Amino acid sequence: MMIKIGRNEPCPCGSGRKYKHCCLKIDESNYSNNGDNPLAKTLAEITRAVEGQEFESLEELQGFVDNFMAVKNREAVPGFLGFSSDQIHRLLYYSFEDTADILEFNKNLPEETLAKIPVVKNVQLFLSRLAELEPLRATAKGNLPLKFARELHEQFTQREDLHYKIRSEEKSAKLHPLRHVLTMCGWLKKRRQQFSLTRKGRQIVDKGFTGEHYLQLFKVYTRKFNWGFLDGFLDLWIIQGGFLFSLYLLRLKAVDFVEDVALADYFMEAFPRALDEAAEETYWEPPKTVAIAFSSRFLVRFCEYFGLVEAKRREERELYRTRLYVKTTEFYDQFLVWKGP
């Protein structure tokens, strides 16, 4: 019999929190690598564990269940590359400070190394050019003025096959998101329909871009900025929410060049509920939808942009597609200091 837990009831894992604030999100994400309901499986395991046991009180029973779940949550789960369910839960929902036992970030990065990273180049270009022209009058829609937007758009676009002209800031796939990210970082402001640098933004222009700045940019881009911004895909939150797991996946599987679809397969094995959400997409089959979104959002617009992977592309004109291969960079190993699982 399926046991249904109310959202506001105590979580059966024994954490003491309401179900909606604890394991509900995990159960909905279904990061089990099979199609069974993970909550039902856990409850069945608890039932088997208490069979034949004698408890003198409900408190003693609760203590047994708490200990059972604590041990279970520390066990490695198939499909999670050695991580336990507890570690995955923390990687998905906890702050970087609360996952420092799994991963730390190196902030002591040479400026000359950072200067080679695409997103850092764009940030410095944006801020330094604005410093020369500020304040800039916003358009009627609140965007950057067209002349400024076109200038930066042209310089942001490195690949010849991606060059195109824009009629507003909103049409630039790199500039428009970056403007919002810089605002979230506290380096750019718009007051009274005018764009200008904040004090922190001016310090970057005057003193240079440091490892502390890169980490701040990294945090904002991964935790605050919406990766689905402007790309037309479904929400598929787990692609962004699971980015730390995916970064570890790169450590194991992308030391040498590997195709994006192979990495997406590992991701879907860990988070198969993404396929259920993608079933709402009618144009492609769910695995293709998830694979394309994973490649675009995680590998290209995040990892390649932030200097964490090197990418190679191979055109297949007869199939009207481009095959993407990635491998981790030297910078990946410098910035990410893995301690677990």
XYZ file of C-alpha atoms in Angstrom:
341
model
C 0.000 0.000 0.000
C 1.313 3.470 -0.921
C 1.679 5.693 2.137
C 1.068 9.380 1.415
C 2.788 11.930 3.631
C 1.149 15.340 3.993
C 3.297 18.353 3.136
C 2.939 19.791 6.644
C 3.438 16.521 8.513
C 6.746 15.605 10.200
C 9.218 14.170 7.701
C 9.522 10.374 8.026
C 13.309 10.621 7.902
C 13.266 11.786 11.519
C 14.806 15.218 10.961
C 12.101 16.943 12.964
C 11.267 19.282 10.089
C 8.058 19.374 8.071
C 8.037 17.062 5.053
C 7.755 20.009 2.636
C 10.928 21.551 4.085
C 12.908 18.320 4.104
C 12.604 15.256 1.867
C 9.683 16.325 -0.334
C 11.971 18.043 -2.828
C 14.255 15.025 -2.943
C 11.345 12.657 -3.467
C 10.004 14.868 -6.264
C 13.438 15.007 -7.896
C 13.645 11.210 -7.527
C 17.386 10.996 -7.511
C 17.071 7.247 -7.137
C 18.458 5.597 -10.293
C 15.363 3.491 -10.841
C 11.688 4.096 -11.381
C 10.486 3.077 -7.913
C 9.083 5.646 -5.523
C 11.979 6.456 -3.138
C 9.758 7.362 -0.187
C 7.814 4.116 -0.408
C 11.090 2.163 -0.600
C 12.451 3.938 2.478
C 9.311 3.315 4.471
C 9.413 -0.356 3.464
C 13.032 -0.594 4.660
C 12.127 0.996 7.991
C 9.245 -1.461 8.384
C 11.575 -4.429 7.780
C 14.154 -2.988 10.186
C 11.701 -2.712 13.088
C 10.167 -6.164 12.558
C 10.907 -8.362 15.551
C 12.154 -5.394 17.582
C 10.599 -4.506 20.921
C 10.353 -0.892 22.044
C 9.206 0.277 25.437
C 8.022 3.662 24.198
C 7.367 5.737 21.092
C 10.458 7.750 21.974
C 12.591 4.597 21.820
C 11.052 3.676 18.465
C 11.711 7.181 17.149
C 15.313 6.965 18.314
C 15.734 3.674 16.454
C 14.268 5.165 13.277
C 16.442 8.279 13.600
C 19.581 6.161 13.903
C 18.476 3.928 10.999
C 17.960 6.964 8.745
C 21.232 8.576 9.809
C 23.129 5.446 8.776
C 21.135 5.057 5.552
C 21.655 8.684 4.537
C 25.411 8.235 4.791
C 25.468 5.239 2.438
C 26.579 5.711 -1.163
C 23.653 5.536 -3.592
C 23.991 3.832 -7.007
C 23.983 6.424 -9.759
C 25.374 9.161 -7.498
C 29.048 8.524 -8.288
C 29.834 7.582 -4.695
C 27.777 10.282 -2.992
C 25.239 9.439 -0.291
C 21.677 10.759 -0.283
C 22.635 13.125 2.544
C 25.527 14.545 0.522
C 23.364 14.969 -2.579
C 20.694 16.721 -0.516
C 23.277 19.164 0.793
C 24.831 19.735 -2.632
C 21.394 20.545 -4.024
C 20.007 22.775 -1.293
C 22.698 23.925 1.141
C 25.074 26.884 0.998
C 28.670 26.515 -0.125
C 29.779 26.972 3.467
C 27.674 23.970 4.521
C 29.225 21.703 1.875
C 32.852 22.608 2.602
C 33.508 19.017 3.726
C 32.779 17.954 0.126
C 34.083 20.863 -1.933
C 36.049 24.039 -1.339
C 36.821 26.874 -3.738
C 40.290 28.288 -4.189
C 40.144 32.081 -4.140
C 43.912 32.556 -4.485
C 43.931 32.669 -8.264
C 46.446 34.730 -10.289
C 44.926 37.685 -12.117
C 46.642 36.619 -15.335
C 44.851 33.256 -15.126
C 41.474 34.864 -14.471
C 41.971 37.314 -17.338
C 41.850 34.419 -19.843
C 38.402 33.224 -18.764
C 35.595 34.278 -21.150
C 33.141 35.517 -18.524
C 35.874 37.497 -16.752
C 36.905 39.120 -20.037
C 33.319 40.187 -20.619
C 32.889 41.493 -17.076
C 36.044 43.566 -17.279
C 35.142 44.889 -20.710
C 31.650 45.844 -19.563
C 32.783 47.566 -16.371
C 35.784 49.364 -17.849
C 33.811 50.691 -20.829
C 30.980 51.838 -18.578
C 33.522 53.574 -16.337
C 34.551 55.678 -19.330
C 30.986 56.627 -20.301
C 28.919 56.648 -17.124
C 26.244 57.564 -16.450
C 24.483 55.960 -19.416
C 20.883 56.868 -20.065
C 18.633 53.779 -20.172
C 16.212 53.222 -23.016
C 12.473 53.621 -22.560
C 12.315 49.864 -21.754
C 15.081 50.220 -19.175
C 17.823 48.586 -21.262
C 21.345 49.688 -22.083
C 21.523 52.263 -24.883
C 21.736 50.608 -28.294
C 25.137 52.015 -29.307
C 26.754 50.736 -26.110
C 24.937 47.397 -26.371
C 26.044 46.849 -29.967
C 29.649 47.700 -29.148
C 29.837 45.163 -26.320
C 27.817 42.544 -28.185
C 30.321 42.579 -31.044
C 33.261 42.187 -28.676
C 31.571 39.481 -26.619
C 30.969 37.285 -29.672
C 34.131 35.291 -30.355
C 32.880 32.530 -32.652
C 32.262 33.562 -36.258
C 29.214 31.307 -36.577
C 27.516 33.175 -33.733
C 27.891 36.714 -35.081
C 24.606 38.537 -35.581
C 23.401 42.119 -35.320
C 21.122 43.264 -32.524
C 18.414 45.920 -32.342
C 18.336 46.064 -28.557
C 20.258 44.803 -25.539
C 17.601 42.113 -25.019
C 18.582 40.420 -28.294
C 22.157 39.772 -27.163
C 22.462 36.281 -25.669
C 25.581 37.233 -23.702
C 25.123 40.918 -22.888
C 21.544 40.894 -21.604
C 22.079 38.104 -19.010
C 25.431 39.583 -17.980
C 23.860 42.960 -17.224
C 21.500 41.258 -14.770
C 24.298 39.175 -13.224
C 26.469 42.254 -12.676
C 23.554 43.943 -10.946
C 23.062 40.884 -8.702
C 26.786 40.958 -7.872
C 26.453 44.558 -6.695
C 28.833 45.942 -9.324
C 26.300 47.707 -11.532
C 23.332 49.895 -10.646
C 20.510 51.702 -12.393
C 19.188 54.795 -10.675
C 16.767 57.287 -12.185
C 17.002 55.532 -15.538
C 20.805 55.816 -15.621
C 23.389 53.022 -15.523
C 26.589 53.487 -13.528
C 29.132 51.525 -11.529
C 28.756 50.903 -7.832
C 31.678 51.504 -5.502
C 32.561 47.801 -5.698
C 32.343 47.894 -9.490
C 34.665 50.870 -9.608
C 37.171 49.036 -7.399
C 37.314 46.188 -9.933
C 38.103 48.682 -12.700
C 40.732 50.467 -10.624
C 42.399 47.544 -8.846
C 41.699 44.494 -11.006
C 39.577 41.345 -10.957
C 40.570 38.897 -8.192
C 39.767 35.381 -7.113
C 37.305 36.802 -4.583
C 35.466 38.498 -7.443
C 35.406 35.289 -9.466
C 33.920 33.366 -6.547
C 31.266 36.050 -6.065
C 30.428 35.872 -9.784
C 30.344 32.058 -9.559
C 27.977 32.125 -6.561
C 25.589 34.615 -8.126
C 25.499 32.822 -11.468
C 24.832 29.418 -9.928
C 22.618 30.299 -6.950
C 20.734 33.471 -7.915
C 20.646 33.866 -11.687
C 18.080 31.758 -13.562
C 19.825 29.563 -16.155
C 16.581 29.233 -18.056
C 16.596 32.985 -18.721
C 15.744 33.523 -22.393
C 16.557 29.998 -23.608
C 12.991 28.830 -24.266
C 13.307 25.455 -22.514
C 11.135 24.210 -19.693
C 12.078 25.024 -16.105
C 14.146 21.841 -15.556
C 15.443 23.278 -12.287
C 17.484 20.188 -11.495
C 20.025 21.038 -14.227
C 20.951 24.181 -12.337
C 20.224 22.826 -8.866
C 22.453 19.809 -9.496
C 25.398 21.760 -10.882
C 27.787 20.702 -8.096
C 27.024 17.049 -8.765
C 27.605 17.694 -12.474
C 30.921 19.388 -11.759
C 32.004 16.252 -9.901
C 30.778 14.210 -12.871
C 33.209 16.182 -15.032
C 36.033 15.358 -12.638
C 35.405 11.637 -13.122
C 34.343 11.448 -16.762
C 35.835 14.463 -18.585
C 39.549 14.278 -17.895
C 39.806 13.604 -21.640
C 37.362 14.816 -24.273
C 33.927 13.225 -23.904
C 30.744 13.945 -25.851
C 28.060 15.997 -24.150
C 25.368 13.357 -24.671
C 27.397 10.807 -22.705
C 27.626 13.180 -19.744
C 23.909 13.912 -20.031
C 23.209 10.175 -19.759
C 25.032 10.031 -16.408
C 23.061 13.050 -15.249
C 19.721 11.500 -16.226
C 20.660 8.280 -14.451
C 21.115 10.262 -11.247
C 18.061 12.512 -11.707
C 15.510 10.579 -13.784
C 12.615 12.800 -12.715
C 14.004 15.373 -15.143
C 12.620 13.108 -17.868
C 9.134 13.346 -16.365
C 9.278 17.125 -16.472
C 10.674 17.061 -19.998
C 7.710 14.933 -21.082
C 5.780 18.218 -21.215
C 7.974 19.159 -24.179
C 6.201 17.933 -27.313
C 8.856 18.626 -29.952
C 11.532 16.151 -28.792
C 11.546 12.972 -26.766
C 12.329 13.637 -23.052
C 15.919 12.257 -23.123
C 16.795 14.546 -26.019
C 15.182 17.556 -24.344
C 17.132 16.993 -21.112
C 20.376 16.285 -22.977
C 20.125 19.489 -25.029
C 19.234 21.599 -21.985
C 22.076 20.008 -19.973
C 24.565 20.688 -22.750
C 23.402 24.256 -23.361
C 22.857 25.431 -19.797
C 25.499 23.525 -17.872
C 28.308 22.716 -20.287
C 28.282 25.702 -22.653
C 26.696 28.675 -20.901
C 28.206 27.822 -17.518
C 31.257 25.549 -17.666
C 32.778 26.783 -20.934
C 31.911 30.420 -20.157
C 33.486 30.165 -16.701
C 36.650 28.467 -17.973
C 35.962 25.091 -16.366
C 35.910 23.062 -19.577
C 37.567 23.220 -22.971
C 35.169 22.508 -25.820
C 35.575 21.089 -29.299
C 32.796 21.153 -31.889
C 32.390 18.954 -34.944
C 29.922 19.889 -37.651
C 27.796 17.160 -39.198
C 26.197 19.019 -42.063
C 24.281 16.055 -43.383
C 22.548 15.725 -40.003
C 22.242 19.494 -39.437
C 23.849 19.269 -36.023
C 27.026 20.092 -34.149
C 28.613 17.502 -31.882
C 30.135 18.882 -28.709
C 33.053 17.378 -26.802
C 34.410 18.755 -23.525
C 37.166 18.112 -21.043
C 38.104 19.802 -17.798
C 40.679 22.581 -17.895
C 43.701 23.259 -15.757
C 41.677 26.067 -14.211
C 39.003 23.537 -13.118
C 41.623 21.769 -11.017
C 42.944 25.041 -9.642
C 39.573 26.421 -8.577
C 37.681 23.338 -7.376
C 39.167 21.478 -4.400
C 37.204 18.235 -3.947
C 37.271 16.464 -0.594
C 34.475 13.946 -1.121
C 32.600 11.771 -1.460
